[in-house]
Amino acid sequence: MNILIVEDAKDQRLMLSVVLRKKGHQVLEAADGKEALAILQQDKTVRIVISDWMMPEMDGIDLLKAIRSSEIEHYTYFILLTGKTEREAVVEGMNCGADDFLTKPVNFEELDARLNAGIRIIQLESTLEERNRQISRAIEIIEKDLESAAATQAGLLCQPATIQHVSFDWFFQPSRILGGDMFGYQALDGEHVSFYQLDVAGHGIPSALFSFTLNNIMSETSDRGAIVKDFMDKSPFYQVRPVERVLSSLNQRFQASPESMLYFTIAYGLLNSRTGQVQIAQAGHPPPLWLQASQSRVEAVAGGGVPIGMMPDMDYESTSIQLHPGDRLFLYSDGITECENDSGEQFGQDRLLACLKDSFSDSLEQTVDRIEQQVRNWNHGESFEDDVTFLILEWKP
């Protein structure tokens, strides 16, 4: 072990050096605290300091305080040499960070025993430092993987678009790097546009991976395994599947195990872009909000249903509404209404409804910005406790 002896009495310093070198240690010497600090700054291999208490320039206590407040990467074991035997002196040294004490004149058997105790602690500390380095490297790899996964998730999100006279815009903010919320919209044929917003239970990687899977399933329209269409052997070779059957099919496919408990809520809709007729089915999701332009009224779409994956063989029901030109639908996750302020009060549906009632003269983009700002102001922070996601569409034939 590399040991630094700090002692202003040259004969005492020499005697300690000889004894320690005979034990196989590497020894450095300093006559006071200032010289010792200079050595420690130059030689990073010193792990044990044996220092006298009373010294000129800088005494042992001041040296100890300087070491404990320094930016030395490893832990330095500090043994204080003192002729003081009072309890108050021992307490002072321990409070300043001393690891052990030796009284003068030094008993070399006692010195050897205390050094062995210090070496064991340093070895344990070195093992802990190496494990911490390994953990830090592992965390760096995980963080890079999560950033890559977050980029993948962002790439799965539909871009704001207008499809067959139906305009879509949205907001998506995971509570962590990855989120369990997902949404999507697409044309199923020349006059049907589907849309959905779902919320996987929980947070983090398992929920996000499940949402990736669900996004792929909901986006598939061409294969015979597509969940949004029924295929036939004669023209027109397919039929758009009713929304309630889509949810039933999802429920049959994804039954949560007791270990994973990965169930999800969803609102799934089908809009006839030619007539404005909408069919919506819900499974435990917050009810979509219908913004009726002609009356400047906001109304929740009736519905309910058990979350997907909770219970097998569930039947779901659909609700039909008739949009008029300029009407909008607003789908959202409970991360909005359950968002809390500093006092623990939730944002709630009433505030959301009031915000939407003020948005009738806004564009979709302006409405998204308005709601985002309201929720952020309520939350007083950059991040949220839960994923915050909403999807808004407008029918303008």
Short mmCIF file of C-alpha atoms in Angstrom, two decimals:
data_model
loop_
_atom_site.label_atom_id
_atom_site.label_comp_id
_atom_site.label_asym_id
_atom_site.label_seq_id
_atom_site.Cartn_x
_atom_site.Cartn_y
_atom_site.Cartn_z
CA MET A 1 0.00 0.00 0.00
CA ASN A 2 1.24 3.54 -0.77
CA ILE A 3 1.35 5.43 2.53
CA LEU A 4 2.09 9.10 3.24
CA ILE A 5 3.59 9.94 6.62
CA VAL A 6 3.08 13.54 7.76
CA GLU A 7 5.20 14.36 10.81
CA ASP A 8 7.22 17.48 11.63
CA ALA A 9 9.61 15.56 13.93
CA LYS A 10 12.21 14.11 11.56
CA ASP A 11 13.26 11.26 13.86
CA GLN A 12 9.64 10.13 14.35
CA ARG A 13 9.04 10.34 10.59
CA LEU A 14 12.17 8.30 9.84
CA MET A 15 11.29 5.63 12.40
CA LEU A 16 7.79 5.18 11.00
CA SER A 17 9.14 5.03 7.44
CA VAL A 18 11.63 2.30 8.27
CA VAL A 19 9.00 0.16 10.03
CA LEU A 20 6.48 0.51 7.19
CA ARG A 21 9.01 -0.21 4.47
CA LYS A 22 10.00 -3.39 6.27
CA LYS A 23 6.34 -4.40 6.06
CA GLY A 24 6.51 -3.99 2.27
CA HIS A 25 4.70 -0.67 1.96
CA GLN A 26 5.70 2.21 -0.34
CA VAL A 27 6.28 5.28 1.84
CA LEU A 28 6.24 9.01 1.10
CA GLU A 29 7.11 11.67 3.68
CA ALA A 30 5.99 15.24 4.42
CA ALA A 31 6.98 17.61 7.23
CA ASP A 32 3.62 19.42 7.45
CA GLY A 33 0.12 19.60 6.03
CA LYS A 34 0.94 21.93 3.15
CA GLU A 35 3.71 19.68 1.90
CA ALA A 36 1.42 16.68 2.29
CA LEU A 37 -1.30 18.30 0.19
CA ALA A 38 1.17 19.03 -2.58
CA ILE A 39 2.27 15.38 -2.58
CA LEU A 40 -1.32 14.14 -2.69
CA GLN A 41 -2.07 16.37 -5.65
CA GLN A 42 0.94 14.99 -7.53
CA ASP A 43 0.73 11.31 -6.52
CA LYS A 44 -2.73 9.80 -6.97
CA THR A 45 -1.63 6.37 -5.70
CA VAL A 46 -1.52 7.33 -2.02
CA ARG A 47 -4.39 5.60 -0.23
CA ILE A 48 -3.40 5.95 3.46
CA VAL A 49 -2.25 9.06 5.34
CA ILE A 50 -0.70 8.80 8.80
CA SER A 51 -0.53 12.33 10.13
CA ASP A 52 0.57 13.99 13.35
CA TRP A 53 -2.02 16.29 14.92
CA MET A 54 0.21 19.15 16.06
CA MET A 55 2.35 20.60 13.24
CA PRO A 56 3.41 24.06 12.03
CA GLU A 57 1.97 25.72 8.90
CA MET A 58 -0.97 23.28 8.63
CA ASP A 59 -1.82 20.87 11.43
CA GLY A 60 -3.35 17.40 11.09
CA ILE A 61 -6.96 18.52 11.50
CA ASP A 62 -6.64 21.18 8.79
CA LEU A 63 -4.98 18.64 6.50
CA LEU A 64 -7.80 16.19 7.19
CA LYS A 65 -10.44 18.83 6.36
CA ALA A 66 -8.60 19.74 3.16
CA ILE A 67 -8.45 16.10 2.03
CA ARG A 68 -12.12 15.47 2.77
CA SER A 69 -13.15 18.59 0.82
CA SER A 70 -10.83 17.89 -2.12
CA GLU A 71 -11.77 16.27 -5.43
CA ILE A 72 -9.56 13.22 -5.01
CA GLU A 73 -11.31 10.45 -6.97
CA HIS A 74 -10.63 7.64 -4.49
CA TYR A 75 -11.11 7.42 -0.75
CA THR A 76 -8.08 8.26 1.43
CA TYR A 77 -7.86 6.43 4.75
CA PHE A 78 -6.67 8.86 7.44
CA ILE A 79 -4.98 7.84 10.71
CA LEU A 80 -4.37 10.67 13.18
CA LEU A 81 -1.32 10.56 15.46
CA THR A 82 -1.84 12.36 18.72
CA GLY A 83 -0.64 12.62 22.25
CA LYS A 84 -4.13 13.75 23.21
CA THR A 85 -6.20 11.20 25.07
CA GLU A 86 -9.20 13.34 25.99
CA ARG A 87 -12.58 12.20 24.68
CA GLU A 88 -13.24 15.68 23.24
CA ALA A 89 -10.13 15.42 21.05
CA VAL A 90 -11.20 12.03 19.69
CA VAL A 91 -14.70 13.36 18.96
CA GLU A 92 -13.25 16.39 17.15
CA GLY A 93 -11.05 14.21 14.98
CA MET A 94 -13.85 11.81 14.11
CA ASN A 95 -16.21 14.66 13.27
CA CYS A 96 -13.60 16.05 10.87
CA GLY A 97 -13.36 12.71 9.06
CA ALA A 98 -10.57 10.76 10.75
CA ASP A 99 -10.83 6.99 10.24
CA ASP A 100 -8.61 5.92 13.13
CA PHE A 101 -6.28 7.17 15.88
CA LEU A 102 -2.85 6.23 17.22
CA THR A 103 -1.47 7.65 20.44
CA LYS A 104 2.17 8.59 20.85
CA PRO A 105 4.54 6.92 21.41
CA VAL A 106 3.41 4.57 18.65
CA ASN A 107 3.05 0.90 19.41
CA PHE A 108 4.13 -0.78 16.17
CA GLU A 109 2.01 -3.89 16.66
CA GLU A 110 -1.00 -1.63 17.12
CA LEU A 111 0.06 0.37 14.05
CA ASP A 112 0.25 -2.83 12.00
CA ALA A 113 -3.21 -3.93 13.15
CA ARG A 114 -4.78 -0.56 12.37
CA LEU A 115 -3.12 -0.47 8.96
CA ASN A 116 -4.50 -3.91 8.15
CA ALA A 117 -7.98 -2.68 9.07
CA GLY A 118 -7.48 0.34 6.82
CA ILE A 119 -6.25 -1.83 3.94
CA ARG A 120 -9.34 -4.02 4.17
CA ILE A 121 -11.55 -0.94 3.97
CA ILE A 122 -9.59 0.42 1.00
CA GLN A 123 -9.85 -2.92 -0.80
CA LEU A 124 -13.59 -2.93 -0.24
CA GLU A 125 -13.74 0.66 -1.45
CA SER A 126 -11.76 -0.27 -4.58
CA THR A 127 -14.15 -3.14 -5.28
CA LEU A 128 -17.08 -0.76 -4.87
CA GLU A 129 -15.45 1.82 -7.16
CA GLU A 130 -14.96 -0.81 -9.87
CA ARG A 131 -18.56 -1.96 -9.55
CA ASN A 132 -19.72 1.65 -9.75
CA ARG A 133 -17.66 2.09 -12.92
CA GLN A 134 -19.27 -1.02 -14.38
CA ILE A 135 -22.71 0.25 -13.40
CA SER A 136 -21.94 3.65 -14.94
CA ARG A 137 -20.89 2.01 -18.19
CA ALA A 138 -24.03 -0.13 -18.16
CA ILE A 139 -26.20 2.94 -17.52
CA GLU A 140 -24.55 4.75 -20.44
CA ILE A 141 -25.36 1.82 -22.73
CA ILE A 142 -28.94 1.65 -21.45
CA GLU A 143 -29.39 5.41 -21.90
CA LYS A 144 -28.16 5.19 -25.49
CA ASP A 145 -30.48 2.27 -26.15
CA LEU A 146 -33.40 4.18 -24.61
CA GLU A 147 -32.61 7.23 -26.73
CA SER A 148 -32.59 4.99 -29.80
CA ALA A 149 -35.90 3.43 -28.73
CA ALA A 150 -37.38 6.89 -28.13
CA ALA A 151 -36.33 7.91 -31.64
CA THR A 152 -37.99 4.74 -32.95
CA GLN A 153 -41.16 5.55 -31.03
CA ALA A 154 -41.16 9.10 -32.39
CA GLY A 155 -40.76 7.66 -35.88
CA LEU A 156 -43.90 5.56 -35.41
CA LEU A 157 -46.06 8.59 -34.73
CA CYS A 158 -48.21 9.75 -37.63
CA GLN A 159 -47.38 13.21 -38.88
CA PRO A 160 -50.11 15.88 -38.73
CA ALA A 161 -52.00 15.42 -41.98
CA THR A 162 -55.27 15.77 -43.88
CA ILE A 163 -56.73 12.48 -45.15
CA GLN A 164 -59.90 12.58 -47.29
CA HIS A 165 -61.03 15.94 -45.88
CA VAL A 166 -60.22 14.87 -42.30
CA SER A 167 -57.40 16.86 -40.66
CA PHE A 168 -55.40 15.45 -37.75
CA ASP A 169 -53.04 17.00 -35.20
CA TRP A 170 -51.73 15.80 -31.84
CA PHE A 171 -49.55 16.21 -28.76
CA PHE A 172 -47.35 13.46 -27.29
CA GLN A 173 -45.22 13.80 -24.14
CA PRO A 174 -44.03 10.62 -22.35
CA SER A 175 -43.53 10.87 -18.61
CA ARG A 176 -40.13 9.21 -19.13
CA ILE A 177 -37.94 8.70 -22.18
CA LEU A 178 -40.44 6.16 -23.51
CA GLY A 179 -44.20 6.21 -23.15
CA GLY A 180 -47.03 3.70 -23.13
CA ASP A 181 -49.45 5.97 -25.00
CA MET A 182 -49.95 5.59 -28.74
CA PHE A 183 -52.28 6.92 -31.41
CA GLY A 184 -52.76 6.62 -35.14
CA TYR A 185 -54.98 7.33 -38.14
CA GLN A 186 -55.16 6.06 -41.71
CA ALA A 187 -57.41 5.64 -44.73
CA LEU A 188 -58.87 2.13 -44.91
CA ASP A 189 -60.40 2.63 -48.35
CA GLY A 190 -61.77 5.45 -50.48
CA GLU A 191 -64.23 6.73 -47.88
CA HIS A 192 -63.31 5.29 -44.46
CA VAL A 193 -60.68 6.77 -42.17
CA SER A 194 -59.84 4.99 -38.92
CA PHE A 195 -58.31 6.58 -35.83
CA TYR A 196 -57.43 5.48 -32.32
CA GLN A 197 -55.79 6.57 -29.09
CA LEU A 198 -54.63 4.03 -26.51
CA ASP A 199 -52.91 3.99 -23.13
CA VAL A 200 -50.95 0.94 -21.95
CA ALA A 201 -50.98 0.45 -18.18
CA GLY A 202 -47.73 1.36 -16.44
CA HIS A 203 -44.70 3.26 -17.66
CA GLY A 204 -41.29 2.67 -19.12
CA ILE A 205 -39.88 0.00 -21.42
CA PRO A 206 -42.48 -2.82 -21.08
CA SER A 207 -45.38 -0.43 -21.74
CA ALA A 208 -43.55 1.23 -24.63
CA LEU A 209 -42.69 -2.07 -26.32
CA PHE A 210 -46.31 -3.17 -26.00
CA SER A 211 -47.47 0.11 -27.53
CA PHE A 212 -45.04 -0.51 -30.45
CA THR A 213 -46.71 -3.86 -31.05
CA LEU A 214 -50.19 -2.40 -30.88
CA ASN A 215 -49.26 0.37 -33.31
CA ASN A 216 -48.10 -2.22 -35.86
CA ILE A 217 -51.29 -4.22 -35.45
CA MET A 218 -53.59 -1.21 -35.76
CA SER A 219 -51.68 0.06 -38.81
CA GLU A 220 -51.84 -3.19 -40.78
CA THR A 221 -54.50 -3.05 -43.50
CA SER A 222 -53.33 -5.28 -46.38
CA ASP A 223 -52.69 -8.71 -44.87
CA ARG A 224 -55.41 -11.28 -44.21
CA GLY A 225 -54.44 -11.05 -40.54
CA ALA A 226 -55.30 -7.35 -40.43
CA ILE A 227 -57.42 -6.58 -37.40
CA VAL A 228 -59.27 -3.63 -39.00
CA LYS A 229 -60.60 -5.54 -42.02
CA ASP A 230 -62.38 -8.78 -42.87
CA PHE A 231 -61.16 -10.36 -46.12
CA MET A 232 -63.27 -12.34 -48.58
CA ASP A 233 -62.59 -14.48 -51.63
CA LYS A 234 -64.77 -12.43 -53.97
CA SER A 235 -65.02 -8.76 -54.93
CA PRO A 236 -64.52 -6.37 -53.23
CA PHE A 237 -62.39 -8.95 -51.32
CA TYR A 238 -62.58 -7.12 -48.00
CA GLN A 239 -64.97 -5.41 -45.63
CA VAL A 240 -64.10 -2.77 -43.05
CA ARG A 241 -64.52 -4.42 -39.67
CA PRO A 242 -66.99 -2.74 -37.26
CA VAL A 243 -65.24 -0.89 -34.44
CA GLU A 244 -66.74 -3.04 -31.66
CA ARG A 245 -65.40 -6.18 -33.35
CA VAL A 246 -61.95 -4.64 -33.60
CA LEU A 247 -61.89 -4.20 -29.83
CA SER A 248 -63.22 -7.71 -29.25
CA SER A 249 -60.49 -9.11 -31.49
CA LEU A 250 -57.84 -7.14 -29.61
CA ASN A 251 -59.20 -8.41 -26.32
CA GLN A 252 -59.07 -12.02 -27.49
CA ARG A 253 -55.51 -11.61 -28.71
CA PHE A 254 -54.10 -9.81 -25.67
CA GLN A 255 -55.03 -11.30 -22.35
CA ALA A 256 -52.73 -9.97 -19.61
CA SER A 257 -50.86 -12.52 -17.51
CA PRO A 258 -50.67 -12.06 -13.72
CA GLU A 259 -46.93 -11.46 -14.12
CA SER A 260 -47.08 -8.72 -16.75
CA MET A 261 -50.50 -7.09 -16.19
CA LEU A 262 -50.02 -5.29 -19.51
CA TYR A 263 -53.58 -4.29 -20.29
CA PHE A 264 -54.57 -1.09 -22.10
CA THR A 265 -57.44 1.30 -22.65
CA ILE A 266 -58.42 2.46 -26.11
CA ALA A 267 -60.88 4.59 -28.03
CA TYR A 268 -61.19 3.43 -31.65
CA GLY A 269 -63.21 5.20 -34.31
CA LEU A 270 -64.22 4.87 -37.94
CA LEU A 271 -65.20 7.99 -39.87
CA ASN A 272 -66.96 8.01 -43.22
CA SER A 273 -65.17 10.91 -44.84
CA ARG A 274 -67.97 11.36 -47.36
CA THR A 275 -70.94 11.53 -44.95
CA GLY A 276 -69.35 12.49 -41.62
CA GLN A 277 -70.83 9.44 -39.90
CA VAL A 278 -68.60 8.21 -37.03
CA GLN A 279 -68.64 4.90 -35.17
CA ILE A 280 -66.65 4.84 -31.91
CA ALA A 281 -65.98 1.98 -29.50
CA GLN A 282 -64.27 2.39 -26.15
CA ALA A 283 -62.51 0.09 -23.73
CA GLY A 284 -61.98 1.81 -20.40
CA HIS A 285 -60.62 4.94 -22.10
CA PRO A 286 -61.57 8.54 -21.26
CA PRO A 287 -64.57 9.36 -23.50
CA PRO A 288 -63.74 11.27 -26.70
CA LEU A 289 -65.02 14.84 -26.75
CA TRP A 290 -67.18 16.06 -29.64
CA LEU A 291 -66.65 19.72 -30.50
CA GLN A 292 -69.79 20.87 -32.34
CA ALA A 293 -68.84 23.92 -34.36
CA SER A 294 -72.31 25.25 -35.17
CA GLN A 295 -73.31 25.37 -31.50
CA SER A 296 -69.87 25.98 -29.94
CA ARG A 297 -70.62 23.06 -27.66
CA VAL A 298 -68.38 20.30 -26.30
CA GLU A 299 -70.01 16.95 -25.54
CA ALA A 300 -68.53 13.69 -24.27
CA VAL A 301 -69.22 10.69 -26.50
CA ALA A 302 -71.09 8.03 -24.52
CA GLY A 303 -69.44 4.67 -24.08
CA GLY A 304 -67.45 2.54 -21.70
CA GLY A 305 -66.19 -1.01 -21.74
CA VAL A 306 -63.56 -3.02 -19.88
CA PRO A 307 -59.88 -2.30 -20.71
CA ILE A 308 -58.39 -4.64 -23.28
CA GLY A 309 -56.68 -7.66 -21.73
CA MET A 310 -58.42 -7.62 -18.37
CA MET A 311 -61.16 -10.18 -18.99
CA PRO A 312 -61.63 -12.70 -21.83
CA ASP A 313 -64.70 -13.00 -24.05
CA MET A 314 -65.80 -9.42 -23.59
CA ASP A 315 -68.31 -7.82 -25.96
CA TYR A 316 -67.95 -4.14 -26.81
CA GLU A 317 -70.52 -1.65 -28.04
CA SER A 318 -70.22 1.18 -30.50
CA THR A 319 -71.65 4.68 -30.43
CA SER A 320 -72.69 6.52 -33.58
CA ILE A 321 -72.47 10.28 -34.02
CA GLN A 322 -73.05 12.51 -37.04
CA LEU A 323 -70.40 15.15 -37.62
CA HIS A 324 -71.24 18.40 -39.35
CA PRO A 325 -68.70 20.38 -41.38
CA GLY A 326 -66.14 21.93 -39.03
CA ASP A 327 -66.89 19.53 -36.15
CA ARG A 328 -63.98 18.07 -34.28
CA LEU A 329 -63.24 15.01 -32.12
CA PHE A 330 -60.76 15.14 -29.28
CA LEU A 331 -59.23 11.89 -27.96
CA TYR A 332 -56.95 11.98 -24.93
CA SER A 333 -55.24 9.93 -22.23
CA ASP A 334 -55.95 10.35 -18.53
CA GLY A 335 -52.51 11.91 -18.13
CA ILE A 336 -54.19 15.24 -18.96
CA THR A 337 -57.11 15.16 -16.54
CA GLU A 338 -55.04 13.53 -13.77
CA CYS A 339 -52.12 15.94 -14.14
CA GLU A 340 -51.53 17.52 -10.71
CA ASN A 341 -50.37 20.97 -9.68
CA ASP A 342 -48.07 21.78 -6.76
CA SER A 343 -50.96 21.31 -4.32
CA GLY A 344 -51.86 17.87 -5.63
CA GLU A 345 -55.04 19.08 -7.32
CA GLN A 346 -55.84 17.42 -10.65
CA PHE A 347 -56.37 19.35 -13.89
CA GLY A 348 -59.70 17.57 -14.30
CA GLN A 349 -62.19 17.27 -17.13
CA ASP A 350 -63.93 20.58 -16.37
CA ARG A 351 -60.77 22.58 -17.10
CA LEU A 352 -60.21 20.55 -20.26
CA LEU A 353 -63.77 21.24 -21.42
CA ALA A 354 -63.40 24.96 -20.69
CA CYS A 355 -60.15 25.05 -22.66
CA LEU A 356 -61.77 23.32 -25.63
CA LYS A 357 -64.77 25.67 -25.53
CA ASP A 358 -62.38 28.58 -25.97
CA SER A 359 -60.75 26.95 -29.00
CA PHE A 360 -63.50 27.02 -31.63
CA SER A 361 -61.92 29.91 -33.50
CA ASP A 362 -58.47 28.30 -33.34
CA SER A 363 -56.85 26.16 -35.98
CA LEU A 364 -56.00 22.59 -35.01
CA GLU A 365 -52.39 23.60 -34.45
CA GLN A 366 -53.45 26.52 -32.26
CA THR A 367 -55.76 24.25 -30.28
CA VAL A 368 -52.90 21.82 -29.65
CA ASP A 369 -50.70 24.69 -28.46
CA ARG A 370 -53.47 26.09 -26.25
CA ILE A 371 -54.10 22.81 -24.44
CA GLU A 372 -50.41 22.01 -24.09
CA GLN A 373 -49.76 25.42 -22.53
CA GLN A 374 -52.69 25.12 -20.13
CA VAL A 375 -51.54 21.71 -18.89
CA ARG A 376 -47.89 22.81 -18.59
CA ASN A 377 -48.90 25.91 -16.65
CA TRP A 378 -50.92 23.71 -14.33
CA ASN A 379 -48.07 21.21 -13.92
CA HIS A 380 -45.32 23.84 -13.40
CA GLY A 381 -42.64 21.67 -14.97
CA GLU A 382 -41.09 20.25 -18.12
CA SER A 383 -42.02 16.64 -17.34
CA PHE A 384 -45.23 14.91 -16.29
CA GLU A 385 -45.97 12.13 -13.80
CA ASP A 386 -47.92 10.25 -16.49
CA ASP A 387 -47.81 10.19 -20.29
CA VAL A 388 -49.77 13.12 -21.71
CA THR A 389 -51.21 12.49 -25.16
CA PHE A 390 -54.13 13.81 -27.16
CA LEU A 391 -55.34 13.53 -30.74
CA ILE A 392 -57.68 16.00 -32.42
CA LEU A 393 -59.38 15.64 -35.79
CA GLU A 394 -61.63 17.96 -37.85
CA TRP A 395 -64.03 17.04 -40.66
CA LYS A 396 -64.17 19.60 -43.44
CA PRO A 397 -65.82 18.02 -46.51
#
